mmCIF file of C-alpha atoms in Angstrom:
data_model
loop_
_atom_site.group_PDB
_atom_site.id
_atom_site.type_symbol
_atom_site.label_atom_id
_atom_site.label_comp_id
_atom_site.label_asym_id
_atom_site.label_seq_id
_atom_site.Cartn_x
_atom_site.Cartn_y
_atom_site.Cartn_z
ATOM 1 C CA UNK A 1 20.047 -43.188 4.755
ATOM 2 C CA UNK A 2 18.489 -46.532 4.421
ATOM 3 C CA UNK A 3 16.763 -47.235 0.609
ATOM 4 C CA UNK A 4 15.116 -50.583 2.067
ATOM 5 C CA UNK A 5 13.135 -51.432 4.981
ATOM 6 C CA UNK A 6 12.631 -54.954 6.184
ATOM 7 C CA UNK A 7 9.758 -56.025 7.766
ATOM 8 C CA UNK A 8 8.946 -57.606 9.969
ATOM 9 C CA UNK A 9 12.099 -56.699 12.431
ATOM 10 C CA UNK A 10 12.223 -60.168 14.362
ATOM 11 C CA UNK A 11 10.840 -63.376 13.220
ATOM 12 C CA UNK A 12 10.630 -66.544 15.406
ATOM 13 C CA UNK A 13 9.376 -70.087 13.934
ATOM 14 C CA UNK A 14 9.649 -73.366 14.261
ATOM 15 C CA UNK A 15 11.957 -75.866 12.466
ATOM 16 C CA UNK A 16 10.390 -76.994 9.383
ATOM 17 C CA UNK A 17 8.372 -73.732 8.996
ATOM 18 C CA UNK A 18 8.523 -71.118 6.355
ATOM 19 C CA UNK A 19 9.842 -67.984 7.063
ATOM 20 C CA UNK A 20 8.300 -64.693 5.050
ATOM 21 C CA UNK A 21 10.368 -61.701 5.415
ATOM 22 C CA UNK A 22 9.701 -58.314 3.174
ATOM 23 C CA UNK A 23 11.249 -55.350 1.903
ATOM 24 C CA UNK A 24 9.969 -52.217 0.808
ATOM 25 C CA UNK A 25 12.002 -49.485 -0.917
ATOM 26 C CA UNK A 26 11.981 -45.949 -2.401
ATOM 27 C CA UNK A 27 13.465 -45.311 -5.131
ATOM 28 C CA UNK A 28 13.530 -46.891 -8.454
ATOM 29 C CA UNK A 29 16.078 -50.183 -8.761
ATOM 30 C CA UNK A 30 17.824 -52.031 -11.029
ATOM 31 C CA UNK A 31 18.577 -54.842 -9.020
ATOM 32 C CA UNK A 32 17.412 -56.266 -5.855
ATOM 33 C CA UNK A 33 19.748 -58.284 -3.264
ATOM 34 C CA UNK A 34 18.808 -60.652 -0.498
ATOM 35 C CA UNK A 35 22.281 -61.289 2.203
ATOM 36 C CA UNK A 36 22.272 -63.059 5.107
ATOM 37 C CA UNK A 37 24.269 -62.115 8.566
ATOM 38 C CA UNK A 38 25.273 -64.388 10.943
ATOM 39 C CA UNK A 39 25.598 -62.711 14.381
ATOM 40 C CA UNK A 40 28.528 -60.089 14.365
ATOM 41 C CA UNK A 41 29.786 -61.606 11.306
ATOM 42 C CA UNK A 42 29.909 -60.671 7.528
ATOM 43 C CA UNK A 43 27.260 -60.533 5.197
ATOM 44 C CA UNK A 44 26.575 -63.525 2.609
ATOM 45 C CA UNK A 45 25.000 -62.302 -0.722
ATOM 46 C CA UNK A 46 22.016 -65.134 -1.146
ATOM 47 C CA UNK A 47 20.044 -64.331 -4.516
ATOM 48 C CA UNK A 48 19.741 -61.605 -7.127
ATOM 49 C CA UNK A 49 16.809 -60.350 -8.640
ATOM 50 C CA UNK A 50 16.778 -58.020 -11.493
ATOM 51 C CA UNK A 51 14.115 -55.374 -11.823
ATOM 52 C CA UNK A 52 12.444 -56.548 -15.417
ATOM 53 C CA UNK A 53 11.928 -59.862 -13.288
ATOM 54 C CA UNK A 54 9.320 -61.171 -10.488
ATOM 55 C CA UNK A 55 10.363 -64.031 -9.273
ATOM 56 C CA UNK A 56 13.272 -65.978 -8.831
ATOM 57 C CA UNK A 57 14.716 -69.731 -6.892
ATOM 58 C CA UNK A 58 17.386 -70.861 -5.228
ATOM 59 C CA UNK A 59 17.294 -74.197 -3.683
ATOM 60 C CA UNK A 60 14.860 -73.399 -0.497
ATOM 61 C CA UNK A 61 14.915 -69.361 -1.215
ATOM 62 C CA UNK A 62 12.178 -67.684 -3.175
ATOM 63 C CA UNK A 63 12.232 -64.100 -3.777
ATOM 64 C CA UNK A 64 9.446 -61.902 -5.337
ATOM 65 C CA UNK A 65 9.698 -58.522 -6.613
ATOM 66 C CA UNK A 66 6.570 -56.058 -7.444
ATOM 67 C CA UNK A 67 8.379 -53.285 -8.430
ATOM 68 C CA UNK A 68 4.489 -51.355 -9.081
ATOM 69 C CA UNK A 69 4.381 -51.881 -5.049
ATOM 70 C CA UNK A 70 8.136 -51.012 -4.508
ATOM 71 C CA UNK A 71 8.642 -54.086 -2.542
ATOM 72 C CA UNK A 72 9.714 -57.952 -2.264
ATOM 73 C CA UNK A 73 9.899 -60.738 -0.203
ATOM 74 C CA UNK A 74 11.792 -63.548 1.028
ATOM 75 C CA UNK A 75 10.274 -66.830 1.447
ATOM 76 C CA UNK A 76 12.644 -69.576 3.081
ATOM 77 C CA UNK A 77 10.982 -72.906 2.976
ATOM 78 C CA UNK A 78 11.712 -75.790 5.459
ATOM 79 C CA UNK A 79 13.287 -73.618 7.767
ATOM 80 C CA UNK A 80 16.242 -75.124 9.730
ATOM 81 C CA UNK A 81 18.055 -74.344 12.907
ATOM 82 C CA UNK A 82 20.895 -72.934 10.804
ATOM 83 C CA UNK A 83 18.862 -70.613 8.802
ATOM 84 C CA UNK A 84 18.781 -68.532 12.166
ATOM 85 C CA UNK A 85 20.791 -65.164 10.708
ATOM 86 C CA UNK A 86 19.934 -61.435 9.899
ATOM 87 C CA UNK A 87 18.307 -61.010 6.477
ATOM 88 C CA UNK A 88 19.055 -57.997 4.504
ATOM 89 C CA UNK A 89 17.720 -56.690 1.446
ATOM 90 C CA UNK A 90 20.118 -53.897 -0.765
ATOM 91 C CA UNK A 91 19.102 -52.101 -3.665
ATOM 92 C CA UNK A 92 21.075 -50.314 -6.042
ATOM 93 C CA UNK A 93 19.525 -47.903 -8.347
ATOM 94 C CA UNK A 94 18.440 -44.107 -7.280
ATOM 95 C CA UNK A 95 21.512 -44.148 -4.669
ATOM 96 C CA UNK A 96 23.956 -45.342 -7.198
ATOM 97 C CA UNK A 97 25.244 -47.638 -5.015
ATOM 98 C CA UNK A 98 23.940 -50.823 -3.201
ATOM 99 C CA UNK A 99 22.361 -49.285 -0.104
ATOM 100 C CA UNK A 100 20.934 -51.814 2.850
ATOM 101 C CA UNK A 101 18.014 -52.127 5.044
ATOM 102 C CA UNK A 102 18.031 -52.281 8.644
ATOM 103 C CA UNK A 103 17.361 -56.375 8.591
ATOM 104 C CA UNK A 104 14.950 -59.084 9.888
ATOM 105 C CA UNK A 105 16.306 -61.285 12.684
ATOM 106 C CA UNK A 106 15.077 -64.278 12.146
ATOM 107 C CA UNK A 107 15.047 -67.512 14.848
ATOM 108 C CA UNK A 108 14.466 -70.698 14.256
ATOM 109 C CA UNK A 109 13.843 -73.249 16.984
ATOM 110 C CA UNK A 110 14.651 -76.710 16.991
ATOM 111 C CA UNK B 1 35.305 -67.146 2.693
ATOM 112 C CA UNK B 2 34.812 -64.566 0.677
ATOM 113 C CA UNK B 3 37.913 -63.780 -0.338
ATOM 114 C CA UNK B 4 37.631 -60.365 1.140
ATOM 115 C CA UNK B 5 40.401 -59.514 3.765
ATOM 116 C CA UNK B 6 40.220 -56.831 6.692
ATOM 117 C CA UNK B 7 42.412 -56.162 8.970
ATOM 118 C CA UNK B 8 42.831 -55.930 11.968
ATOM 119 C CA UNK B 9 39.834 -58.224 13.402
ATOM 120 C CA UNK B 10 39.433 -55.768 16.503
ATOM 121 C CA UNK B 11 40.467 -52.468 17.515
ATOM 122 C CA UNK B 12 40.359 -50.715 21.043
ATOM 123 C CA UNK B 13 41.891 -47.545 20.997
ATOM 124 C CA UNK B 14 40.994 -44.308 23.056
ATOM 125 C CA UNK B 15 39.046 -41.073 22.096
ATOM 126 C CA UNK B 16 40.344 -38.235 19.979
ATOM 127 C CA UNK B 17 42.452 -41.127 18.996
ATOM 128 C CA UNK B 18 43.381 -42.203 14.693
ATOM 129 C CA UNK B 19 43.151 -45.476 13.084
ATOM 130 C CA UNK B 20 43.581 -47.362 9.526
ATOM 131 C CA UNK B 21 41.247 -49.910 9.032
ATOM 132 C CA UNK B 22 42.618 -51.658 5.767
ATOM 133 C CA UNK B 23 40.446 -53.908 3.017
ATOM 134 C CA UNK B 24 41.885 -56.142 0.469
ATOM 135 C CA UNK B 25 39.201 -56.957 -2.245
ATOM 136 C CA UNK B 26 38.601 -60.069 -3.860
ATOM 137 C CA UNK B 27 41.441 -60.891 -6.937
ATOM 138 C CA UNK B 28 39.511 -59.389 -9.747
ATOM 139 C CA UNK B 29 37.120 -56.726 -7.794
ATOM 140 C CA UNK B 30 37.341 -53.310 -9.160
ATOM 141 C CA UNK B 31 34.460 -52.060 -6.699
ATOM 142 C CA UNK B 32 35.013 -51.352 -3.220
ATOM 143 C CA UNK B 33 32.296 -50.286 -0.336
ATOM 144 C CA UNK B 34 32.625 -49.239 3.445
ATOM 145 C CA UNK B 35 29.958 -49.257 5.618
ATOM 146 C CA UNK B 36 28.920 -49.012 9.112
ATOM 147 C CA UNK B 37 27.370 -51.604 11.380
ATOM 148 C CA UNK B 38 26.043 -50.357 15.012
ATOM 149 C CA UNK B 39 23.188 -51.550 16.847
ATOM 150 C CA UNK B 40 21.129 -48.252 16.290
ATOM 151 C CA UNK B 41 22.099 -47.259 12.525
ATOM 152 C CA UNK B 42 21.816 -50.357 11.105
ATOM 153 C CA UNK B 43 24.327 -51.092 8.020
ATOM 154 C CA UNK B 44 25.205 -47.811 7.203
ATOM 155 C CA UNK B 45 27.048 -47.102 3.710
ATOM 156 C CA UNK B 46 29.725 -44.969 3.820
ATOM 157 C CA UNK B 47 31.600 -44.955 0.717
ATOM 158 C CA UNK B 48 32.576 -46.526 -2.716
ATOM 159 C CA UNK B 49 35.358 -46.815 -4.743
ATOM 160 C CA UNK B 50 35.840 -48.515 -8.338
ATOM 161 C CA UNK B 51 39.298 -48.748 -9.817
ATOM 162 C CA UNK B 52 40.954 -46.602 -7.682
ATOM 163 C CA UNK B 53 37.893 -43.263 -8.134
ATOM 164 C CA UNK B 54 35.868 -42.600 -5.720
ATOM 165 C CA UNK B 55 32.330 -43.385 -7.039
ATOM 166 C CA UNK B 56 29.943 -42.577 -4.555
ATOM 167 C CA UNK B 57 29.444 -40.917 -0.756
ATOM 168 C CA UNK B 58 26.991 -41.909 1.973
ATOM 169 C CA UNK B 59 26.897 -40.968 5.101
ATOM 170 C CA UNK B 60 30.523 -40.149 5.818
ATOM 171 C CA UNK B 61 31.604 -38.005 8.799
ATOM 172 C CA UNK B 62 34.045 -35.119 7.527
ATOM 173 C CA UNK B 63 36.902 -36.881 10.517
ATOM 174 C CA UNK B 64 36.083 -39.938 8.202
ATOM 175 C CA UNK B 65 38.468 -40.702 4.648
ATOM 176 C CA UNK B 66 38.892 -43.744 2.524
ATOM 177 C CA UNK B 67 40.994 -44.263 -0.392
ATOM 178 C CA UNK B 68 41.543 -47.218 -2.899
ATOM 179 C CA UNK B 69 45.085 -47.694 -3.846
ATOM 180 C CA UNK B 70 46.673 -48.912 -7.359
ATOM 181 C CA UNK B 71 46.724 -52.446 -6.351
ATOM 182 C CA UNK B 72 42.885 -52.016 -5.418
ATOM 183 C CA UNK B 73 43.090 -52.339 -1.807
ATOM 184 C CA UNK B 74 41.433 -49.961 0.368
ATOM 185 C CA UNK B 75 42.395 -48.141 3.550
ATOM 186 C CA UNK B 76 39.404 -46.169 5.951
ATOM 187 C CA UNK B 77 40.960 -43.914 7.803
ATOM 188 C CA UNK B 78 38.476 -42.813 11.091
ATOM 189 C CA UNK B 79 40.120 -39.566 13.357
ATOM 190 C CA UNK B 80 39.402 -37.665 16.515
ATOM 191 C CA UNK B 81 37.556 -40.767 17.342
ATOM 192 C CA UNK B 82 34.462 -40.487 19.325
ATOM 193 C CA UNK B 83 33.249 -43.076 21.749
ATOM 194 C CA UNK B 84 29.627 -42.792 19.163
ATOM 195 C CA UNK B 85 32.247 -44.780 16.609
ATOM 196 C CA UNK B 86 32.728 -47.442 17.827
ATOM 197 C CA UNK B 87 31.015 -50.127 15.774
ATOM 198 C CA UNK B 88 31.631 -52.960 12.973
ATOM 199 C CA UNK B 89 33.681 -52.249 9.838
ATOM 200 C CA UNK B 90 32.875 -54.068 6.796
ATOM 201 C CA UNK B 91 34.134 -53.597 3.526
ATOM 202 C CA UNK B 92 32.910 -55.367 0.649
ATOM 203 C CA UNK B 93 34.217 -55.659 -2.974
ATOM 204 C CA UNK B 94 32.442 -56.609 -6.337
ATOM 205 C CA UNK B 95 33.402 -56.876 -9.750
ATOM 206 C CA UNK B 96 31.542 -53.760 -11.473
ATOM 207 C CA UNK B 97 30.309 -50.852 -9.881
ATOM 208 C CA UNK B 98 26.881 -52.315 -9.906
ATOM 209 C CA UNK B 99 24.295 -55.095 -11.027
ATOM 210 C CA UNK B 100 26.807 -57.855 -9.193
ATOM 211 C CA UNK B 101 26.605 -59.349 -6.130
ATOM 212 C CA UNK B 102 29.529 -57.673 -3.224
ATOM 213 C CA UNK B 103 31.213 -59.889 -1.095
ATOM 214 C CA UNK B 104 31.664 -58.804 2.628
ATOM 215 C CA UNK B 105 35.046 -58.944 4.954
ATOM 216 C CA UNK B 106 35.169 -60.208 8.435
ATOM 217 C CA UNK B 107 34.666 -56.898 9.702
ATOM 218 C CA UNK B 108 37.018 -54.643 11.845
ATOM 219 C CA UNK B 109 35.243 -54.356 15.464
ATOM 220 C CA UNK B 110 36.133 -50.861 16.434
ATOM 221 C CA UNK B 111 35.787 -50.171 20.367
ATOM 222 C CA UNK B 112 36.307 -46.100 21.071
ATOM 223 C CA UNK B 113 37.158 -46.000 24.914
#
């Protein structure tokens, strides 16, 4: 069974856009993972956020976490063609292992 | 690349039919995960290994068995295949059993016919 749930399931934008994709969960964590899945392809872990923090950077990724609200976001700034990929968030914690959502597909147009 | 290898890359066998799909962490990955990728489940987890135990069970058929060898590879062995299998493979590998990112395979693209 899936621990996280992406929302929302497809996202289209423009290039140069931000792109906002969130992820709600069940249990309680001690970690939250953002990956990214190029169609058919394998997933790329993209940023790591532990439960005692809420925020964390990486180059154009921000990711929140409001573990009160069981949930956290992705923010991709600047969007680019090549940003156009399944997100996935994974949680490990009440599964014992690191359990997936079902993903956002995001596009990005030129 | 991740430094995760699966073979094979595809797989087209016939119902009722028995494969070996066959992972190869990353040099220094104790951890080892299987899951399931179709269209309507989603990325499905199916089951993880760390140092050669078996350390924890999602949503594995019964026909469905997966063991992690001494040199910390991994085989998934699917039988009595059902045309319902058919799906992408991945197995992923990580350094502890948790807390650390995994690193994903290719995938094995299994096609039940």
């Amino acid at each position: 069974s899936q621990q996280g749930e992406e929302d929302p399931q497809a996202l289209s934008i423009q290039e140069g856009e931000n792109a906002t994709m969130n992820c709600s969960y069940k249990t309680s964590i001690n970690n939250l993972q953002w990956y990214r899945q190029n169609s058919g392809r394998g997933l790329v872990h993209l940023i790591l956020i532990r439960s005692n923090e809420r925020e964390k950077h990486s180059g154009r990724l921000r990711v929140t976490l409001d573990t009160s609200k069981k949930s956290s976001s992705l923010l991709i700034t600047a969007s680019r063609a090549a940003d156009t990929a399944s997100y996935f968030c994974a949680t490990d914690g009440g599964y014992s292992t690191l359990t997936f959502g079902k993903g956002t597909m995001l596009l990005v147009s030129p | 690349d991740s430094g995760v290898t699966q073979t094979p890359k595809h797989l087209i066998t016939a119902t009722g039919q028995r494969v070996t799909l066959r992972c190869s962490p990353r040099s220094g990955d104790l951890s080892v995960y299987w899951y399931q990728q179709s269209l309507d489940q989603g990325l499905q987890f199916l089951i993880q290994y760390y140092n050669g135990e078996e350390r924890a069970k999602g949503n594995i058929l019964e026909r469905f068995s997966a063991q992690q060898f001494p040199d910390l590879h991994s085989e998934l062995n699917l039988s009595s295949l059902e045309l319902g299998d058919s799906a992408l493979y991945f197995c992923a590998s990580s350094v502890v059993t948790l807390g650390t990112e995994a690193f994903f395979g290719q995938g094995t693209r299994l096609t039940v016919v």
